[in-house]
Amino acid sequence: MTAKKRVGVLISGRGSNMMALIEAARHANYPAEIVCVVSNRPEAEGLKRAAAMGIATKIVDHKTYASREDFETALDDYLRSQRLDFLALAGFMRVLSVEFIAKWRDRAINIHPSLLPAYRGLHTHERVLADGVKAHGCTVHLVRAELDNGPIIAQTRVPVLPGDDAETLAARVLIEEHRLYPQALALLASGRIRIDGDQVKTSS
Ligand code: GRF
């Protein structure tokens, strides 16, 4: 088997998607290994969970840097020191600059709780319910400069059911996020993704 791709996960919070990636990557035939987890928030719950799974953790606290540029330089320096092939953003709540994103172009992915390009941004579940939309879901996409935009790797559709509130809907979507993200990372890490303009072509 060819060497596993080295992946770093960026988080800001509870890290349930991060856990799904770590668990998937424990399988011998998974094409990637999770090398490190980085949080911009020292209190992120996911840091403890990653450490308990034996993964290297690092805090790069944006509040301790004078500028976004300094924060991103520190972040990039650490990520490069880990010799990563790919970055997986998993609930990472910091907007990254065009310059940072350019450095990781086609090597950084994100998971978003909506069927993009619908419902970019925050509070997707509340907005879906307010609009009376019947089909919701989650998307894994390559990171581009515009927030929650970028070539789509994979999506899962989730129904909106009568009686749903934001919590029940979020929970239904999250179950699918935890399935979708490891699948999408595996596609990328095993080289089964070709980027053709704004579109991702996948092969089996
Ligand atoms: C997920 O819903 C993800 O799609 C979004 O932020 C949430 C993070 O949750 N980007 P977790 O930290 O992975 O539990």
Short mmCIF file of C-alpha atoms and ligand atoms in Angstrom, two decimals:
data_model
loop_
_atom_site.label_atom_id
_atom_site.label_comp_id
_atom_site.label_asym_id
_atom_site.label_seq_id
_atom_site.Cartn_x
_atom_site.Cartn_y
_atom_site.Cartn_z
CA MET A 1 0.00 0.00 0.00
CA THR A 2 1.24 3.51 -0.77
CA ALA A 3 2.09 5.77 2.17
CA LYS A 4 -0.85 7.29 3.97
CA LYS A 5 -1.39 10.99 3.35
CA ARG A 6 -0.66 13.22 6.31
CA VAL A 7 -3.66 15.28 7.40
CA GLY A 8 -4.04 18.07 9.95
CA VAL A 9 -7.47 18.95 11.34
CA LEU A 10 -8.39 22.52 12.27
CA ILE A 11 -11.07 22.96 14.92
CA SER A 12 -12.57 25.63 17.16
CA GLY A 13 -15.08 23.66 19.22
CA ARG A 14 -16.42 20.27 20.21
CA GLY A 15 -14.74 18.38 17.36
CA SER A 16 -17.27 15.68 16.58
CA ASN A 17 -16.33 15.72 12.89
CA MET A 18 -12.68 15.61 13.90
CA MET A 19 -13.47 12.48 15.92
CA ALA A 20 -15.14 10.89 12.90
CA LEU A 21 -11.99 11.53 10.86
CA ILE A 22 -9.70 10.18 13.59
CA GLU A 23 -11.82 7.05 13.95
CA ALA A 24 -11.95 6.41 10.20
CA ALA A 25 -8.20 6.93 9.91
CA ARG A 26 -7.55 4.22 12.48
CA HIS A 27 -8.48 1.60 9.90
CA ALA A 28 -5.45 0.00 8.28
CA ASN A 29 -6.68 0.54 4.74
CA TYR A 30 -7.76 4.18 5.15
CA PRO A 31 -5.58 6.31 2.83
CA ALA A 32 -4.88 9.10 5.35
CA GLU A 33 -3.59 9.49 8.89
CA ILE A 34 -4.57 12.32 11.21
CA VAL A 35 -1.23 13.72 12.27
CA CYS A 36 -2.33 16.68 14.38
CA VAL A 37 -5.30 18.72 15.54
CA VAL A 38 -4.97 22.49 15.79
CA SER A 39 -7.39 24.80 17.55
CA ASN A 40 -7.51 28.58 17.53
CA ARG A 41 -9.47 28.40 20.79
CA PRO A 42 -7.62 27.07 23.88
CA GLU A 43 -10.87 25.91 25.46
CA ALA A 44 -12.04 23.85 22.48
CA GLU A 45 -13.49 20.58 23.74
CA GLY A 46 -12.08 18.76 20.71
CA LEU A 47 -8.51 19.26 21.91
CA LYS A 48 -9.08 16.97 24.89
CA ARG A 49 -10.86 14.43 22.77
CA ALA A 50 -8.01 14.35 20.23
CA ALA A 51 -5.37 14.05 22.94
CA ALA A 52 -7.30 11.16 24.48
CA MET A 53 -7.13 9.44 21.10
CA GLY A 54 -3.35 9.87 21.04
CA ILE A 55 -3.25 12.64 18.44
CA ALA A 56 -0.82 15.57 18.72
CA THR A 57 -2.67 18.78 19.58
CA LYS A 58 -1.64 22.38 19.20
CA ILE A 59 -3.23 25.68 20.21
CA VAL A 60 -2.65 28.65 17.95
CA ASP A 61 -4.75 31.24 19.74
CA HIS A 62 -5.61 34.10 17.39
CA LYS A 63 -6.12 36.40 20.38
CA THR A 64 -2.45 36.25 21.25
CA TYR A 65 -1.29 37.65 17.89
CA ALA A 66 -1.17 41.31 16.95
CA SER A 67 -2.63 40.74 13.49
CA ARG A 68 -4.34 38.13 11.38
CA GLU A 69 -1.15 37.89 9.35
CA ASP A 70 0.89 37.00 12.43
CA PHE A 71 -1.70 34.43 13.51
CA GLU A 72 -1.74 32.80 10.09
CA THR A 73 2.06 32.79 9.88
CA ALA A 74 2.22 30.91 13.19
CA LEU A 75 -0.51 28.53 12.03
CA ASP A 76 1.16 27.90 8.70
CA ASP A 77 4.58 27.41 10.32
CA TYR A 78 3.18 24.74 12.63
CA LEU A 79 1.26 22.98 9.85
CA ARG A 80 4.35 22.93 7.64
CA SER A 81 6.44 21.55 10.50
CA GLN A 82 4.05 18.60 10.48
CA ARG A 83 4.73 17.96 6.76
CA LEU A 84 1.06 17.71 5.95
CA ASP A 85 -0.41 16.73 2.63
CA PHE A 86 -3.91 17.98 3.43
CA LEU A 87 -5.88 20.13 5.85
CA ALA A 88 -9.40 19.30 7.02
CA LEU A 89 -11.39 22.15 8.56
CA ALA A 90 -13.90 20.78 11.04
CA GLY A 91 -15.90 23.48 12.75
CA PHE A 92 -12.98 25.92 12.38
CA MET A 93 -14.55 29.31 13.06
CA ARG A 94 -11.81 31.65 11.86
CA VAL A 95 -11.96 33.21 8.41
CA LEU A 96 -8.69 32.51 6.61
CA SER A 97 -7.09 35.06 4.32
CA VAL A 98 -6.78 34.75 0.55
CA GLU A 99 -3.01 34.41 1.00
CA PHE A 100 -3.30 31.52 3.47
CA ILE A 101 -5.87 29.75 1.33
CA ALA A 102 -3.69 30.14 -1.77
CA LYS A 103 -0.86 28.32 0.03
CA TRP A 104 -3.13 25.34 0.66
CA ARG A 105 -5.07 25.47 -2.60
CA ASP A 106 -6.64 22.12 -3.51
CA ARG A 107 -5.22 20.66 -0.30
CA ALA A 108 -7.73 22.08 2.20
CA ILE A 109 -11.29 20.86 2.65
CA ASN A 110 -14.21 21.94 4.80
CA ILE A 111 -17.51 20.50 5.96
CA HIS A 112 -20.57 22.71 5.95
CA PRO A 113 -24.04 21.88 7.32
CA SER A 114 -26.12 22.66 4.24
CA LEU A 115 -26.53 21.59 0.66
CA LEU A 116 -24.21 24.20 -0.84
CA PRO A 117 -24.46 26.54 -2.66
CA ALA A 118 -27.60 27.04 -0.57
CA TYR A 119 -27.24 28.41 2.96
CA ARG A 120 -23.65 29.52 3.20
CA GLY A 121 -22.66 31.03 6.54
CA LEU A 122 -23.95 30.45 10.05
CA HIS A 123 -27.24 29.17 11.54
CA THR A 124 -28.07 27.02 8.55
CA HIS A 125 -30.61 24.84 10.37
CA GLU A 126 -32.60 27.82 11.67
CA ARG A 127 -32.62 29.43 8.24
CA VAL A 128 -33.71 26.22 6.52
CA LEU A 129 -36.62 25.88 8.96
CA ALA A 130 -37.59 29.54 8.58
CA ASP A 131 -37.75 29.11 4.80
CA GLY A 132 -39.82 25.93 4.95
CA VAL A 133 -37.22 24.07 2.89
CA LYS A 134 -37.84 20.31 2.75
CA ALA A 135 -34.39 19.06 1.73
CA HIS A 136 -31.33 19.94 3.75
CA GLY A 137 -27.98 18.25 4.23
CA CYS A 138 -24.23 18.65 4.36
CA THR A 139 -21.39 19.32 1.95
CA VAL A 140 -17.66 18.71 1.85
CA HIS A 141 -15.87 21.12 -0.46
CA LEU A 142 -12.43 22.40 -1.31
CA VAL A 143 -11.64 25.65 0.49
CA ARG A 144 -11.60 28.77 -1.64
CA ALA A 145 -11.31 32.43 -0.68
CA GLU A 146 -15.04 33.01 -0.50
CA LEU A 147 -16.60 31.59 2.68
CA ASP A 148 -18.34 28.21 2.28
CA ASN A 149 -17.62 28.23 -1.40
CA GLY A 150 -15.41 25.99 -3.49
CA PRO A 151 -15.62 22.89 -5.66
CA ILE A 152 -17.97 20.35 -4.10
CA ILE A 153 -16.49 16.93 -3.33
CA ALA A 154 -19.52 15.21 -1.80
CA GLN A 155 -22.96 15.92 -0.37
CA THR A 156 -25.61 14.08 1.59
CA ARG A 157 -29.26 15.05 1.53
CA VAL A 158 -31.24 15.00 4.77
CA PRO A 159 -35.02 15.44 4.98
CA VAL A 160 -36.59 18.20 7.03
CA LEU A 161 -39.39 16.48 8.97
CA PRO A 162 -42.61 17.92 10.36
CA GLY A 163 -42.04 19.02 13.95
CA ASP A 164 -38.30 19.57 13.49
CA ASP A 165 -36.63 22.30 15.45
CA ALA A 166 -33.05 23.47 14.89
CA GLU A 167 -31.76 20.94 17.40
CA THR A 168 -33.42 17.85 15.93
CA LEU A 169 -32.53 18.91 12.42
CA ALA A 170 -28.90 19.65 13.36
CA ALA A 171 -28.62 16.23 15.00
CA ARG A 172 -29.95 14.49 11.87
CA VAL A 173 -27.52 16.40 9.66
CA LEU A 174 -24.60 15.76 12.03
CA ILE A 175 -25.03 11.98 11.77
CA GLU A 176 -24.57 12.34 8.03
CA GLU A 177 -21.64 14.74 8.43
CA HIS A 178 -19.82 12.07 10.38
CA ARG A 179 -20.32 9.61 7.52
CA LEU A 180 -19.63 12.02 4.69
CA TYR A 181 -16.44 13.68 5.91
CA PRO A 182 -14.32 10.52 6.20
CA GLN A 183 -15.57 9.39 2.78
CA ALA A 184 -14.69 12.71 1.16
CA LEU A 185 -11.25 12.84 2.77
CA ALA A 186 -10.60 9.30 1.56
CA LEU A 187 -11.46 10.34 -2.01
CA LEU A 188 -8.99 13.22 -1.81
CA ALA A 189 -6.24 11.28 -0.05
CA SER A 190 -6.41 8.35 -2.46
CA GLY A 191 -6.07 10.61 -5.48
CA ARG A 192 -9.54 9.89 -6.80
CA ILE A 193 -10.33 13.57 -7.21
CA ARG A 194 -9.62 15.65 -10.27
CA ILE A 195 -10.32 19.37 -10.20
CA ASP A 196 -11.69 20.65 -13.47
CA GLY A 197 -12.28 24.39 -13.22
CA ASP A 198 -14.84 24.86 -10.48
CA GLN A 199 -15.85 21.24 -10.45
CA VAL A 200 -14.58 18.11 -8.78
CA LYS A 201 -14.60 14.91 -10.81
CA THR A 202 -14.30 11.74 -8.82
CA SER A 203 -13.29 8.28 -9.97
CA SER A 204 -13.82 5.00 -8.18
C1 GRF B 1 -20.52 21.07 12.02
O1 GRF B 1 -21.90 21.16 11.87
C2 GRF B 1 -19.82 21.49 10.76
O2 GRF B 1 -20.51 21.17 9.61
C3 GRF B 1 -19.75 22.98 10.91
O3 GRF B 1 -19.53 23.22 12.28
C4 GRF B 1 -20.01 22.10 13.03
C5 GRF B 1 -18.84 21.60 13.81
O4 GRF B 1 -19.19 20.58 14.70
N1 GRF B 1 -18.74 23.53 10.04
P1 GRF B 1 -18.06 19.68 15.34
O5 GRF B 1 -17.09 20.62 16.05
O6 GRF B 1 -17.40 18.90 14.26
O7 GRF B 1 -18.77 18.81 16.33
#
